[in-house]
Amino acid sequence: MTGRDLRALFSTNDRGLTTAEAFTNRQQQWAAVASALGGHLAGPAVDVEDLEAPRTNVLCFHGIGGIGKTTLSRKIEAALASAEQRPAQWGAPAWPGNTKLVPIRIDLSRAAGADFERVLLTVRLALAGAVGRPLPAFDLALRRYWDHNHPGEPLEQYLRRTGLTGRFAQALPEHLQAAVGDVVSALELPGMVGATVSQITGSLVRALREHRQTVRALAGCARLADLLEAEPDVEALSYYPHLLAWELAQLPAKHRVVPVLLLDAFEEIGDRTHRDMERLLQRVVWLMPSAFFIITGRSRLQWADPALQGQLDYTGPAAWPGLADVSHSALDPTATGGPRRGRQILIGDFSPEDCDDYLVRRLSRDGQALIATELREVITARSHGLPLYLDLAAMRFLEIRRSGRTPDPDDFAHDFPALIARTVADLTPEERHVLRAVSLLDAFDIPLAARAAGLTHDAPALRLTERPLVEENPFGLWPYHLHALIRSTIRSADDRTDDRWSAQDWRRAAERALAALGEQWRTHTAPGRLLLVGCLRQGLALARDFQLDLGWLAEAAWAYVGDSVWEPLAPPARHDAPDAEVGTAAQALVELLSALARRQHEHRQRTADRLTAVLQTRLLPDDLTDMATYYLAKAHRDLGQADASRRGMQHVADGDGRLAPAARRGLAHLARIAGDFPTAHDAARTLGWKGRHHRVMGDLWWPHGAIDQALASYTAARDEAEEHGVAGERATSQAHLALAAAFADPTRADDEVALAQQLLDGLDLRATTLTTHIATLIRDAGTPNVDDRARTLRTEVEVAGVVALLATLELAICFHHAVLGDTEQLATGLERMRQVTTGGDYAYYSDIAHFMAGLPLPDGSQARWLDGEDVTRGRWHHLVTTRREQLRAQR
């Protein structure tokens, strides 16, 4: 549906500009209406006198402010009134073509000034045109109410004054007067022509009680007498719809109509504490079971909640079976067909395609979209599918255009304060307080929300989660999160509301939220690292954005590092300063942990640069400075910068802090890398579990060709890591075990590689993963396609920037060519090996390649072998000859 957008039309002097109020899709919502209303019409006949049967005559669409509920309500009204007004993509409904629907849309917003009197008068006015005759039972009661509560004000005058005048404004007073005249005539009351209802009520009630034939047309309405005797106040007025439903049921079949009442802006009739108007409207729905109600508002209807008994007349799932589904999930049109399912429907955001379609049609010139494609893409991405944002963006486009320049994408890196006003309009002060607090969090639960808001009770947080601006993922670590655009706007837009927060308010809330996250992490008993990583990610963002002390984050950082798993951790860049320099301890810790996690995906030189920058800030406490120093030393070692690595490792080892055992292991590795095996061996025996002594011994044994000792050491390392629950170390030890096994026993290597891959599942360990790939090459040495696979793997290893992996890969290729006896390719491999080890690190790998092929060393070995050079040479040559024999046996 499109109409003239007067606001946009009066925002520009460009008369060639075409402005339209665009209506986009909403096919699923129409499918729900067609299905539910079709089921209502095709169902068994409704007994309007049965006041105990469950009600299935209501459908509720709810969603955040600006999602398009009012537009949807208007379009449904138009589509029900005329097939020509129904969008072609919606499709024809399934109900019988001779069904006469009377769509009656009522705006309940404060701006429309709706009260209960006007609601009922609107309904009766619409029926006056549809039915074209008095509805005596209702009309008599309404006339009595009117005369009592509006003395001296004719109904015609009231209709004109309140703006309800229209096509049937005269018909209604005539119907009411005709109903009175008919009763006077039926009761044969001389001298009462033109009497008021008050004057004839007593006589009519007596006639009804006595079941006189003179009033047989009304005698079938069992509750009419009771309503006429009741005090004619608003409370009584709320029961009169029963009379309306009864009268509609008495109409001849050919005149039968089905009212479809569309109640829009339902959230504006009150709040979750003051439900007076809601109670009156609920009675209308209950007392008119043959009518169908389509309610649109920000919140779902709570009528199926038994806890509301006493606040509303009809509550519980037995009374409203279709409203008991409180799911926040997307609409499933197939689930709305039955009367008991799918009657609470959350209206979702526009898809990107719908957003673009909206912007194309919103502003155009000569049939072409005024907003360019690139700009529409930016606006669509910023909107997160919220139609209100698209509307505000279109107006901003016109505003910038009036200034004489063409809008560009940077003009829409903008949050609209109007979104805040629309968002908080119907929230209580406590709910608004919670809303701002949880906007600091990516996700939250009820205790976290209450703590962040500084509340001692959960009720406001519970109420907020029932609002459609809060989305729910029951399988998430924390089940609730704010709509992305609402959260961004609350955090960053210029808040002009009366209860807006000061900078100190935001900081205090951040401190409370950070403390609450720390408490959840410290007190949890759930296994695994999910909560640790979640708390760290949210906590780091809070501490960084509000310059808070590290507190529990330092200890959590150590827990994160301890398992060597390296899940992605860095929170998103600050929305207000994405490129801000590191200036606080929290920012330094964010950069440190981000560098450690990202090193699995970046060249080691990038890791070294980032860690160097962190250390240069001198913002971290001593223990976390040791963490940065240690991992910088590891990066230097991976890059082949042994001297720099040795200095860093020695510094950490001398400090005797938490990473001192790991630093001593690092020094042992450096001795091994340099070929000083005795020194490395002596150091390994002193390392213990914290220094990963078994893995260090395995790393010493396999270069000597002592595969059995290496396998035993790696197995012990893996088992010890499993005993201590360190997943990363377990996977790393297993990968090294697979590498060693691949030289000696391809069959066993199959199993060890498979186990390594299984243990790596869910871990982010790039170097370890590449080690398993190298192991598969060694396992397949002497078979076709190894060279092609090696070339591909070499590219991956070079991207990682880890010298040890590159040297090991070249050794694997030399092993392959030695098994084949391909002297030419082996010579090429030896040359590449010399280039890789030219700095002196892993120079003994070149020695091993010569040992494999039975070649003499040109300059002798510089390595200090544990068992001597000859024994080591013999082991490696034996491994090659054994593999050749295995391959010959398989041919």
Coordinates of C-alpha atoms in Angstrom, one line a residue, residues 278-661:
E278 CA -7.6 -3.4 29.5
R279 CA -10.2 -5.1 31.8
L280 CA -13.0 -3.3 30.0
L281 CA -11.7 -4.1 26.5
Q282 CA -11.1 -7.7 27.5
R283 CA -14.8 -8.0 28.4
V284 CA -15.7 -6.8 25.0
V285 CA -13.6 -9.6 23.4
W286 CA -15.0 -12.2 25.8
L287 CA -18.7 -11.1 25.5
M288 CA -18.5 -11.0 21.6
P289 CA -17.3 -14.5 20.8
S290 CA -18.7 -14.4 17.3
A291 CA -16.7 -11.3 16.4
F292 CA -12.9 -11.6 15.7
F293 CA -10.3 -9.3 17.2
I294 CA -6.9 -8.4 15.8
I295 CA -4.9 -6.6 18.5
T296 CA -1.6 -4.8 17.7
G297 CA 0.7 -3.5 20.4
R298 CA 4.2 -3.5 21.8
S299 CA 3.6 -6.3 24.2
R300 CA 2.0 -9.7 24.0
L301 CA -1.3 -10.2 25.7
Q302 CA -1.0 -11.7 29.2
W303 CA -4.5 -12.9 29.4
A304 CA -3.5 -16.6 29.5
D305 CA -1.4 -16.0 32.7
P306 CA -3.2 -17.3 35.7
A307 CA -1.3 -14.8 37.9
L308 CA -3.5 -12.0 36.6
Q309 CA -6.6 -13.4 38.2
G310 CA -8.2 -10.5 40.0
Q311 CA -6.8 -7.9 37.8
L312 CA -8.7 -9.1 34.8
D313 CA -12.0 -11.1 34.7
Y314 CA -11.0 -13.9 32.4
T315 CA -7.5 -15.4 32.8
G316 CA -5.5 -18.5 32.3
P317 CA -4.7 -20.9 29.5
A318 CA -8.0 -22.7 29.7
A319 CA -9.8 -19.4 29.0
W320 CA -7.5 -18.2 26.2
P321 CA -5.8 -21.4 24.7
G322 CA -4.5 -19.5 21.7
L323 CA -2.7 -16.9 23.9
A324 CA -0.8 -19.3 26.1
D325 CA 2.0 -19.5 23.5
V326 CA 4.5 -16.9 24.7
S327 CA 7.3 -17.8 22.3
H328 CA 9.4 -15.0 20.9
S329 CA 10.2 -17.1 17.9
A330 CA 9.5 -16.0 14.3
L331 CA 6.1 -16.5 12.9
D332 CA 5.3 -20.0 11.5
P333 CA 2.1 -19.5 9.4
T334 CA 1.4 -23.2 9.4
A335 CA 1.1 -23.1 13.2
T336 CA -1.7 -20.6 13.2
G337 CA -4.4 -22.6 11.5
G338 CA -5.9 -24.1 14.6
P339 CA -7.7 -22.0 17.2
R340 CA -5.4 -23.1 20.0
R341 CA -2.0 -22.2 18.5
G342 CA 0.1 -19.3 17.3
R343 CA -2.2 -16.4 18.4
Q344 CA 0.7 -14.4 19.9
I345 CA 2.9 -13.4 17.0
L346 CA 6.0 -11.3 17.2
I347 CA 6.4 -9.0 14.2
G348 CA 10.0 -9.3 13.0
D349 CA 12.3 -6.8 11.4
F350 CA 12.3 -6.3 7.6
S351 CA 14.7 -8.4 5.6
P352 CA 17.4 -6.5 3.7
E353 CA 15.4 -7.0 0.5
D354 CA 12.3 -5.4 2.2
C355 CA 14.4 -2.6 3.5
D356 CA 15.7 -1.8 0.1
D357 CA 12.3 -2.0 -1.4
Y358 CA 11.0 0.4 1.2
L359 CA 13.7 3.0 0.5
V360 CA 13.2 2.7 -3.2
R361 CA 9.5 3.5 -3.0
R362 CA 9.8 6.0 -0.1
L363 CA 11.4 8.7 -2.2
S364 CA 11.6 8.7 -6.0
R365 CA 11.8 11.0 -9.0
D366 CA 10.6 10.1 -12.5
G367 CA 10.1 6.5 -11.4
Q368 CA 13.7 6.2 -10.2
A369 CA 14.8 5.8 -6.5
L370 CA 16.1 9.1 -5.1
I371 CA 18.4 7.3 -2.6
A372 CA 21.3 5.7 -4.5
T373 CA 22.0 2.0 -4.2
E374 CA 25.2 2.3 -2.2
L375 CA 23.5 4.7 0.3
R376 CA 20.5 2.3 0.6
E377 CA 22.8 -0.5 1.5
V378 CA 24.4 1.6 4.3
I379 CA 21.0 2.6 5.7
T380 CA 19.7 -0.9 5.5
A381 CA 22.7 -2.3 7.4
R382 CA 22.3 0.4 10.1
S383 CA 18.6 -0.1 10.5
H384 CA 18.8 -3.8 11.5
G385 CA 15.5 -4.1 9.7
L386 CA 13.6 -1.5 11.9
P387 CA 11.1 0.4 9.7
L388 CA 11.1 3.4 12.0
Y389 CA 14.8 3.8 11.3
L390 CA 14.2 3.7 7.6
D391 CA 11.6 6.4 7.9
L392 CA 13.9 8.6 10.0
A393 CA 16.8 8.0 7.6
A394 CA 14.6 9.1 4.6
M395 CA 13.8 12.3 6.4
R396 CA 17.5 12.9 7.2
F397 CA 18.2 12.3 3.5
L398 CA 15.8 15.2 2.6
E399 CA 17.2 17.3 5.4
I400 CA 20.8 17.0 4.1
R401 CA 19.6 17.5 0.5
R402 CA 18.0 20.8 1.5
S403 CA 21.5 22.0 2.5
G404 CA 22.6 21.8 -1.1
R405 CA 24.8 18.8 -1.0
T406 CA 24.4 15.1 -1.9
P407 CA 24.1 12.8 1.2
D408 CA 26.9 10.3 1.5
P409 CA 27.2 7.1 3.6
D410 CA 29.0 8.9 6.5
D411 CA 25.9 11.0 7.0
F412 CA 24.1 7.9 8.2
A413 CA 26.6 6.8 10.8
H414 CA 24.0 8.4 13.0
D415 CA 21.6 7.4 15.8
F416 CA 18.2 9.1 16.0
P417 CA 17.2 10.3 19.5
A418 CA 13.6 9.8 18.4
L419 CA 14.2 6.1 18.6
I420 CA 14.8 6.4 22.3
A421 CA 11.6 8.3 22.9
R422 CA 9.6 5.7 21.0
T423 CA 11.3 2.9 22.8
V424 CA 10.8 4.1 26.4
A425 CA 7.4 5.6 25.9
D426 CA 5.4 2.9 27.5
L427 CA 8.0 1.6 30.0
T428 CA 7.8 2.3 33.7
P429 CA 10.6 4.3 35.3
E430 CA 12.2 1.1 36.7
E431 CA 11.9 -0.7 33.4
R432 CA 13.6 2.3 31.6
H433 CA 16.4 2.1 34.3
V434 CA 16.9 -1.6 33.6
L435 CA 16.8 -1.0 29.8
R436 CA 19.7 1.4 30.0
A437 CA 21.7 -0.9 32.3
V438 CA 21.3 -4.0 30.0
S439 CA 22.2 -1.9 26.9
L440 CA 25.7 -2.2 28.3
L441 CA 25.6 -5.9 27.8
D442 CA 25.7 -8.1 24.8
A443 CA 23.4 -10.6 26.5
F444 CA 21.9 -11.0 30.0
D445 CA 19.8 -13.0 32.4
I446 CA 17.4 -11.7 35.1
P447 CA 20.0 -11.6 38.0
L448 CA 22.6 -9.9 35.8
A449 CA 20.0 -7.3 34.6
A450 CA 18.9 -6.6 38.2
R451 CA 22.5 -6.3 39.5
A452 CA 23.5 -4.0 36.6
A453 CA 20.5 -1.8 37.3
G454 CA 21.3 -1.7 41.0
L455 CA 17.9 -3.2 42.0
T456 CA 17.3 -5.4 45.0
H457 CA 14.3 -7.0 43.3
D458 CA 13.8 -8.7 39.9
A459 CA 10.3 -7.6 38.9
P460 CA 11.3 -4.7 36.6
A461 CA 13.8 -6.9 34.8
L462 CA 11.2 -9.7 34.4
R463 CA 8.7 -7.2 33.0
L464 CA 11.3 -5.8 30.6
T465 CA 12.1 -9.3 29.1
E466 CA 8.4 -9.6 28.2
R467 CA 8.8 -6.5 25.9
P468 CA 9.4 -7.2 22.2
L469 CA 12.5 -5.0 22.2
V470 CA 14.1 -7.8 24.2
E471 CA 14.9 -10.9 22.1
E472 CA 15.3 -14.3 23.6
N473 CA 17.6 -17.2 22.7
P474 CA 16.8 -20.0 25.3
F475 CA 19.9 -21.9 24.3
G476 CA 22.3 -18.9 24.8
L477 CA 24.7 -18.6 27.7
W478 CA 22.5 -15.6 28.8
P479 CA 19.0 -15.9 27.2
Y480 CA 18.1 -12.3 26.6
H481 CA 19.6 -9.5 24.4
L482 CA 18.3 -6.2 23.2
H483 CA 17.3 -5.5 19.6
A484 CA 20.6 -4.5 18.0
L485 CA 19.5 -1.1 16.8
I486 CA 17.7 -0.2 20.0
R487 CA 20.8 -1.1 22.0
S488 CA 23.1 1.0 19.8
T489 CA 20.7 3.9 20.0
I490 CA 20.3 3.8 23.8
R491 CA 24.1 3.7 24.2
S492 CA 25.0 6.4 21.7
A493 CA 22.2 8.7 20.7
D494 CA 21.6 12.2 22.3
D495 CA 19.1 11.2 24.9
R496 CA 16.7 14.1 25.6
T497 CA 14.2 12.2 27.8
D498 CA 13.4 13.5 31.3
D499 CA 15.0 10.6 33.1
R500 CA 18.2 10.4 30.9
W501 CA 21.4 9.2 32.6
S502 CA 24.4 11.3 33.2
A503 CA 27.9 10.1 32.4
Q504 CA 28.3 9.1 36.1
D505 CA 25.1 7.1 35.9
W506 CA 26.5 5.2 33.0
R507 CA 29.8 4.6 34.8
R508 CA 28.1 3.4 37.9
A509 CA 26.0 1.0 35.9
A510 CA 29.1 -0.3 34.1
E511 CA 30.8 -0.9 37.5
R512 CA 27.8 -2.8 38.7
A513 CA 27.5 -4.9 35.6
L514 CA 31.3 -5.7 35.7
A515 CA 31.0 -6.8 39.3
A516 CA 28.0 -8.9 38.5
L517 CA 29.7 -10.7 35.7
G518 CA 32.7 -11.4 37.9
E519 CA 30.4 -12.8 40.6
Q520 CA 28.7 -15.1 38.0
W521 CA 32.1 -16.3 36.8
R522 CA 33.5 -16.9 40.3
T523 CA 30.5 -18.8 41.7
H524 CA 29.5 -20.9 38.7
T525 CA 29.8 -24.7 38.9
A526 CA 29.2 -25.5 35.2
P527 CA 31.9 -27.3 33.4
G528 CA 33.7 -25.9 30.3
R529 CA 34.9 -22.5 29.3
L530 CA 31.8 -21.0 27.9
L531 CA 30.9 -18.8 30.9
L532 CA 34.6 -17.8 31.3
V533 CA 34.8 -16.6 27.7
G534 CA 31.4 -14.9 27.8
C535 CA 32.2 -13.1 31.1
L536 CA 35.6 -12.0 29.8
R537 CA 34.2 -10.7 26.5
Q538 CA 31.5 -8.6 28.2
G539 CA 33.7 -7.6 31.1
L540 CA 36.6 -6.5 28.9
A541 CA 34.3 -4.3 26.9
L542 CA 32.9 -2.6 30.0
A543 CA 36.3 -2.0 31.6
R544 CA 37.7 -0.7 28.3
D545 CA 34.7 1.6 27.5
F546 CA 34.4 3.1 31.0
Q547 CA 38.1 3.0 32.1
L548 CA 37.4 0.7 35.0
D549 CA 39.9 -1.2 37.2
L550 CA 40.7 -4.7 36.0
G551 CA 39.5 -6.4 39.2
W552 CA 38.5 -10.0 38.5
L553 CA 39.4 -9.7 34.8
A554 CA 43.1 -10.3 35.6
E555 CA 42.4 -13.6 37.2
A556 CA 39.9 -14.6 34.4
A557 CA 42.6 -13.7 31.9
W558 CA 44.9 -16.3 33.5
A559 CA 42.1 -18.9 33.4
Y560 CA 41.6 -18.1 29.7
V561 CA 45.3 -18.6 29.0
G562 CA 45.6 -21.7 31.1
D563 CA 43.8 -24.1 28.8
S564 CA 45.6 -23.1 25.6
V565 CA 42.3 -23.2 23.7
W566 CA 42.2 -19.6 22.3
E567 CA 38.6 -18.9 21.5
P568 CA 38.0 -15.6 19.8
L569 CA 37.8 -13.1 22.7
A570 CA 38.2 -9.5 21.7
P571 CA 35.0 -7.5 22.2
P572 CA 33.8 -5.2 19.3
A573 CA 35.6 -2.0 18.8
R574 CA 34.2 1.0 20.8
H575 CA 31.3 2.5 18.9
D576 CA 32.4 6.0 19.8
A577 CA 36.1 5.6 19.2
P578 CA 36.9 2.5 17.1
D579 CA 40.5 3.5 16.6
A580 CA 41.3 4.8 20.1
E581 CA 44.9 4.3 21.2
V582 CA 45.6 2.0 24.2
G583 CA 45.5 4.3 27.2
T584 CA 44.2 2.2 30.1
A585 CA 45.0 -1.1 31.7
A586 CA 41.7 -2.5 30.4
Q587 CA 42.5 -1.5 26.8
A588 CA 46.0 -3.0 27.2
L589 CA 44.5 -6.3 28.5
V590 CA 42.0 -6.4 25.6
E591 CA 44.8 -6.0 23.1
L592 CA 46.9 -8.6 24.9
L593 CA 44.3 -11.3 24.9
S594 CA 43.2 -10.4 21.4
A595 CA 46.7 -10.8 20.1
L596 CA 47.1 -14.2 21.8
A597 CA 43.8 -15.4 20.3
R598 CA 44.5 -13.9 16.8
R599 CA 48.0 -15.4 16.6
Q600 CA 46.2 -18.6 15.5
H601 CA 45.2 -16.7 12.4
E602 CA 47.9 -14.2 11.8
H603 CA 51.6 -14.2 10.9
R604 CA 53.7 -14.5 14.0
Q605 CA 55.4 -11.1 13.1
R606 CA 52.0 -9.4 13.5
T607 CA 51.6 -11.1 16.9
A608 CA 55.1 -9.9 17.9
D609 CA 54.3 -6.4 16.9
R610 CA 51.1 -6.3 18.8
L611 CA 52.6 -7.7 22.0
T612 CA 55.5 -5.3 21.7
A613 CA 53.1 -2.4 21.5
V614 CA 51.2 -3.7 24.6
L615 CA 54.4 -3.9 26.6
Q616 CA 55.5 -0.4 25.6
T617 CA 52.4 1.1 27.2
R618 CA 53.6 -0.1 30.6
L619 CA 49.9 -0.2 31.7
L620 CA 49.6 -3.8 32.8
P621 CA 50.3 -5.1 36.3
D622 CA 53.5 -7.1 36.7
D623 CA 51.9 -10.6 36.4
L624 CA 50.1 -9.7 33.2
T625 CA 53.3 -8.0 31.9
D626 CA 55.0 -11.3 32.4
M627 CA 52.2 -12.9 30.3
A628 CA 52.8 -10.5 27.4
T629 CA 56.6 -11.0 27.7
Y630 CA 56.3 -14.7 27.7
Y631 CA 54.1 -14.9 24.6
L632 CA 56.3 -12.3 22.8
A633 CA 59.3 -14.6 23.5
K634 CA 57.3 -17.5 22.0
A635 CA 56.5 -15.4 18.9
H636 CA 60.2 -14.5 18.6
R637 CA 61.1 -18.2 18.8
D638 CA 58.6 -19.1 16.2
L639 CA 60.1 -16.4 14.0
G640 CA 63.6 -17.8 14.4
Q641 CA 64.7 -14.9 16.6
A642 CA 66.4 -17.1 19.2
D643 CA 68.3 -14.4 21.1
A644 CA 65.3 -12.1 21.6
S645 CA 63.3 -15.2 22.6
R646 CA 65.9 -16.3 25.1
R647 CA 66.0 -12.8 26.7
G648 CA 62.3 -12.8 27.2
M649 CA 62.1 -16.3 28.5
Q650 CA 65.0 -15.7 31.0
H651 CA 63.3 -12.5 32.3
V652 CA 60.1 -14.4 33.0
A653 CA 61.9 -17.4 34.5
D654 CA 63.9 -15.1 36.8
G655 CA 60.7 -13.4 38.0
D656 CA 59.5 -16.8 39.3
G657 CA 55.9 -15.9 38.6
R658 CA 53.0 -18.0 37.2
L659 CA 54.7 -18.5 33.8
A660 CA 58.2 -19.2 35.2
P661 CA 57.8 -23.0 34.6

